[in-house]
Short mmCIF file of C-alpha atoms in Angstrom, two decimals:
data_model
loop_
_atom_site.label_atom_id
_atom_site.label_comp_id
_atom_site.label_asym_id
_atom_site.label_seq_id
_atom_site.Cartn_x
_atom_site.Cartn_y
_atom_site.Cartn_z
CA MET A 1 147.96 43.07 90.08
CA ALA A 2 145.99 44.64 92.95
CA VAL A 3 146.45 41.54 95.09
CA TYR A 4 150.17 41.60 94.45
CA LEU A 5 150.42 45.24 95.55
CA ILE A 6 148.52 44.50 98.78
CA ASP A 7 150.87 41.62 99.56
CA LEU A 8 153.87 43.82 98.91
CA GLN A 9 152.57 46.51 101.22
CA PHE A 10 151.89 43.90 103.89
CA CYS A 11 155.45 42.59 103.59
CA ASN A 12 156.87 46.12 103.87
CA LEU A 13 154.79 46.76 106.98
CA THR A 14 155.96 43.46 108.48
CA ILE A 15 159.61 44.32 107.82
CA ILE A 16 159.14 47.80 109.33
CA ASN A 17 157.43 46.35 112.42
CA ASN A 18 160.20 43.79 112.86
CA LEU A 19 162.83 46.51 112.59
CA ASN A 20 161.00 48.62 115.15
CA PHE A 21 160.78 45.63 117.48
CA MET A 22 164.49 44.94 117.10
CA LYS A 23 165.29 48.59 117.81
CA ARG A 24 163.17 48.53 120.97
CA LEU A 25 164.75 45.24 122.06
CA LEU A 26 168.27 46.61 121.47
CA LEU A 27 167.39 49.76 123.41
CA LEU A 28 166.09 47.65 126.30
CA VAL A 29 169.30 45.59 126.37
CA ILE A 30 171.39 48.78 126.38
CA VAL A 31 169.31 50.28 129.19
CA LEU A 32 169.60 47.11 131.29
CA PHE A 33 173.35 47.02 130.70
CA VAL A 34 173.72 50.67 131.71
CA VAL A 35 171.57 50.16 134.82
CA LYS A 36 173.59 47.09 135.86
CA THR A 37 176.84 48.96 135.24
CA VAL A 38 175.70 51.96 137.29
CA LEU A 39 174.46 49.79 140.14
CA SER A 40 177.73 47.85 140.21
CA GLN A 41 180.00 50.89 140.30
CA ALA A 42 181.78 51.71 143.56
CA MET A 43 181.06 55.14 145.03
CA LEU A 44 182.53 57.28 147.76
CA GLY A 45 180.41 57.53 150.90
CA LYS A 46 180.44 57.24 154.67
CA VAL A 47 180.29 54.38 157.15
CA GLU A 48 180.07 54.37 160.92
CA TYR A 49 183.19 53.15 162.67
CA GLN A 50 183.38 53.37 166.46
CA ARG A 51 180.51 55.91 166.52
CA ASN A 52 182.20 58.21 164.00
CA GLN A 53 181.40 58.62 160.32
CA GLN A 54 184.44 57.72 158.22
CA PRO A 55 184.97 57.93 154.44
CA ALA A 56 184.42 54.59 152.74
CA THR A 57 184.03 53.11 149.31
CA ILE A 58 180.60 51.59 148.80
CA ILE A 59 179.22 49.19 146.23
CA GLU A 60 175.97 47.27 145.86
CA LEU A 61 176.18 43.78 144.38
CA PRO A 62 173.54 41.11 143.64
CA PHE A 63 174.92 38.52 146.07
CA SER A 64 174.18 37.45 149.63
CA VAL A 65 176.32 38.62 152.53
CA GLU A 66 177.66 35.08 153.02
CA THR A 67 178.74 34.81 149.38
CA LEU A 68 180.49 38.18 149.39
CA GLU A 69 182.25 37.50 152.69
CA GLY A 70 183.40 34.09 151.47
CA ALA A 71 184.61 35.38 148.09
CA ILE A 72 186.55 38.29 149.58
CA LYS A 73 188.02 36.03 152.26
CA ASP A 74 189.23 33.46 149.71
CA HIS A 75 190.60 36.18 147.42
CA LEU A 76 192.55 37.99 150.12
CA ILE A 77 193.80 34.79 151.76
CA SER A 78 195.29 33.96 148.35
CA LYS A 79 197.15 37.27 148.65
CA GLY A 80 198.56 36.18 152.02
CA SER A 81 196.22 38.00 154.42
CA LYS A 82 193.99 36.30 156.98
CA PRO A 83 190.80 37.92 158.31
CA ALA A 84 190.39 39.35 161.81
CA GLN A 85 187.50 41.12 163.50
CA SER A 86 187.76 44.82 164.33
CA LYS A 87 184.83 46.77 165.81
CA GLY A 88 182.19 45.18 163.59
CA PHE A 89 184.44 45.12 160.51
CA THR A 90 186.50 42.35 158.98
CA LEU A 91 190.13 43.42 158.82
CA TYR A 92 192.75 42.17 156.36
CA LYS A 93 196.23 43.46 157.13
CA ASN A 94 199.13 44.17 154.78
CA VAL A 95 197.36 43.72 151.45
CA GLN A 96 198.84 45.06 148.22
CA LEU A 97 195.73 46.24 146.38
CA ALA A 98 197.49 46.86 143.07
CA LEU A 99 200.79 45.76 141.60
CA SER A 100 201.71 49.41 141.20
CA ASP A 101 201.30 50.11 144.94
CA ALA A 102 204.60 50.86 146.63
CA SER A 103 203.32 49.66 150.02
CA SER A 104 200.64 47.44 151.51
CA SER A 105 197.43 48.58 153.19
CA ASP A 106 195.03 47.40 155.86
CA LEU A 107 191.54 46.77 154.49
CA TYR A 108 188.34 47.07 156.51
CA PHE A 109 185.14 45.49 155.20
CA LYS A 110 181.57 45.66 156.40
CA ILE A 111 178.94 43.82 154.37
CA GLU A 112 175.21 44.15 154.98
CA PRO A 113 172.07 43.01 153.16
CA LYS A 114 170.49 45.79 151.14
CA SER A 115 167.22 45.29 153.01
CA ARG A 116 165.28 42.65 154.90
CA LYS A 117 163.37 41.76 151.74
CA GLU A 118 166.41 41.83 149.42
CA LYS A 119 168.81 39.45 151.13
CA GLN A 120 170.31 38.42 147.79
CA LYS A 121 171.54 41.98 147.29
CA SER A 122 174.23 43.34 149.60
CA VAL A 123 176.19 46.52 150.22
CA ILE A 124 179.95 46.44 150.78
CA TYR A 125 181.60 49.20 152.81
CA MET A 126 185.38 49.28 152.42
CA MET A 127 187.96 51.43 154.18
CA VAL A 128 191.66 51.47 153.33
CA ALA A 129 194.23 52.34 156.00
CA LYS A 130 197.96 52.57 156.31
CA PRO A 131 199.54 49.54 158.01
CA ASN A 132 198.57 49.46 161.71
CA GLU A 133 196.81 52.84 161.42
CA ASN A 134 194.14 53.57 164.03
CA VAL A 135 191.21 54.42 161.74
CA ALA A 136 189.15 55.77 164.65
CA THR A 137 191.52 58.75 164.99
CA ARG A 138 191.10 59.84 161.37
CA SER A 139 189.44 63.06 160.41
CA GLY A 140 186.12 62.62 158.66
CA GLU A 141 187.65 63.85 155.40
CA ASP A 142 190.60 61.47 155.13
CA VAL A 143 190.15 59.65 151.81
CA TYR A 144 193.37 57.64 151.92
CA GLY A 145 193.25 54.69 149.51
CA MET A 146 189.76 55.43 148.22
CA GLN A 147 190.82 55.36 144.58
CA GLN A 148 192.45 51.94 145.01
CA ALA A 149 189.39 50.75 146.89
CA GLN A 150 187.13 51.84 144.03
CA SER A 151 189.25 49.95 141.53
CA PHE A 152 189.31 46.90 143.81
CA LEU A 153 185.52 46.81 144.25
CA ASN A 154 184.80 47.60 140.59
CA ASP A 155 186.99 44.67 139.54
CA ILE A 156 185.88 42.15 142.17
CA GLU A 157 182.52 41.11 140.70
CA PRO A 158 183.99 38.45 138.33
CA ILE A 159 185.86 36.97 141.31
CA ILE A 160 182.62 36.83 143.28
CA GLU A 161 180.73 35.33 140.33
CA THR A 162 183.36 32.58 140.07
CA TYR A 163 183.18 31.95 143.82
CA SER A 164 179.36 31.88 143.69
CA LEU A 165 179.42 29.49 140.73
CA ASN A 166 181.83 27.20 142.56
CA LEU A 167 179.49 27.23 145.56
CA GLN A 168 176.56 26.30 143.32
CA ILE A 169 178.58 23.52 141.70
CA LYS A 170 179.61 22.17 145.12
CA GLU A 171 176.02 22.39 146.36
CA GLN A 172 174.76 20.61 143.25
CA GLU A 173 177.39 17.90 143.70
CA GLU A 174 176.17 17.44 147.29
CA ILE A 175 172.56 17.22 146.06
CA ILE A 176 173.57 14.57 143.51
CA LYS A 177 175.57 12.71 146.17
CA ARG A 178 172.57 12.64 148.53
CA ALA A 179 170.28 11.59 145.68
CA GLU A 180 172.65 8.78 144.70
CA THR A 181 172.95 7.64 148.33
CA LYS A 182 169.16 7.54 148.62
CA HIS A 183 168.90 5.65 145.32
CA THR A 184 171.48 3.09 146.49
CA SER A 185 169.58 2.71 149.75
CA LEU A 186 166.32 2.13 147.86
CA VAL A 187 168.00 -0.45 145.61
CA ASN A 188 169.36 -2.28 148.68
CA ASP A 189 165.94 -2.11 150.36
CA PHE A 190 164.39 -3.58 147.23
CA LYS A 191 166.86 -6.44 147.23
CA ASP A 192 166.14 -7.12 150.91
CA LEU A 193 162.40 -6.99 150.26
CA GLU A 194 162.83 -9.37 147.33
CA LYS A 195 164.69 -11.81 149.58
CA ARG A 196 161.98 -11.50 152.22
CA LYS A 197 159.33 -11.93 149.56
CA LYS A 198 161.03 -15.06 148.24
CA SER A 199 161.39 -16.38 151.77
CA LEU A 200 157.71 -15.64 152.48
CA GLU A 201 156.66 -17.29 149.23
CA GLU A 202 158.64 -20.40 150.18
CA LYS A 203 157.07 -20.39 153.63
CA LEU A 204 153.64 -19.91 152.09
CA GLN A 205 154.23 -22.88 149.81
CA GLU A 206 155.45 -24.97 152.74
CA ASN A 207 152.39 -23.90 154.68
CA ILE A 208 150.07 -25.01 151.86
CA ILE A 209 151.80 -28.40 151.74
CA GLU A 210 151.57 -28.73 155.51
CA GLN A 211 147.91 -27.76 155.38
CA GLU A 212 147.23 -30.58 152.93
CA LYS A 213 149.17 -33.04 155.06
CA GLN A 214 147.34 -31.90 158.16
CA LYS A 215 144.01 -32.14 156.37
CA VAL A 216 144.77 -35.75 155.50
CA GLU A 217 145.78 -36.37 159.12
CA VAL A 218 142.54 -34.86 160.39
CA GLU A 219 140.48 -37.07 158.09
CA LYS A 220 142.49 -40.10 159.14
CA GLN A 221 141.92 -39.36 162.80
CA LYS A 222 138.21 -38.76 162.21
CA GLU A 223 137.94 -42.12 160.49
CA LEU A 224 139.73 -43.74 163.40
CA LEU A 225 137.33 -42.09 165.82
CA GLN A 226 134.40 -43.23 163.77
CA SER A 227 135.68 -46.82 163.75
CA LEU A 228 136.10 -46.69 167.51
CA ASN A 229 132.59 -45.42 167.91
CA PHE A 230 131.26 -48.34 165.87
CA LYS A 231 132.95 -50.75 168.25
CA LYS A 232 131.04 -49.42 171.20
CA LYS A 233 128.48 -51.86 172.57
CA PRO A 234 125.13 -50.57 173.70
CA ILE A 235 124.66 -50.71 177.44
#
């Protein structure tokens, strides 16, 4: 009976420990989710444009500058806007950010790596302007389009993830293509080497036969020389 009670207590302790572990694991998952959500939320801030600080919407995302620029470019081209350069920013003109928008806007983007060591994390600065508006003449408190910009940046991560995944798929396809090309080259080299090997083996065999023939010829000529020497008369 005593042994049974000890086993029962041990089982209860094991169950309690497992429950505690699961609670801690669930808490960790929730914390990580909250941290990721907070980090990926767009915020209002400032960005330098033509030596003046202008209101901008800012978001930090776990992608390289090249990936973000490519994803945004593809997305906005699909909306009918082509990129242009404007004072260190990429400008997309006449973009309807939301279906509910009565008019289009000009979008200014500046994307920079978070730091020299964290090149796979980048910060997006986004300004929204009225069509053909000169942003440089704005007051430093003009927050036109910031709400739409926040919604745009908060919703863009799945688009970027899809773009990044497509890049990875394309890169992997290229890796496979290069690997297959190298394999084909090695197979062809092997076939050529086999042909050369066969040719060399045939030549080796011919050489052995010729050696035997030549050996016989040498012996024959030696015998002839010997017979000639026997015919010599002493002087």
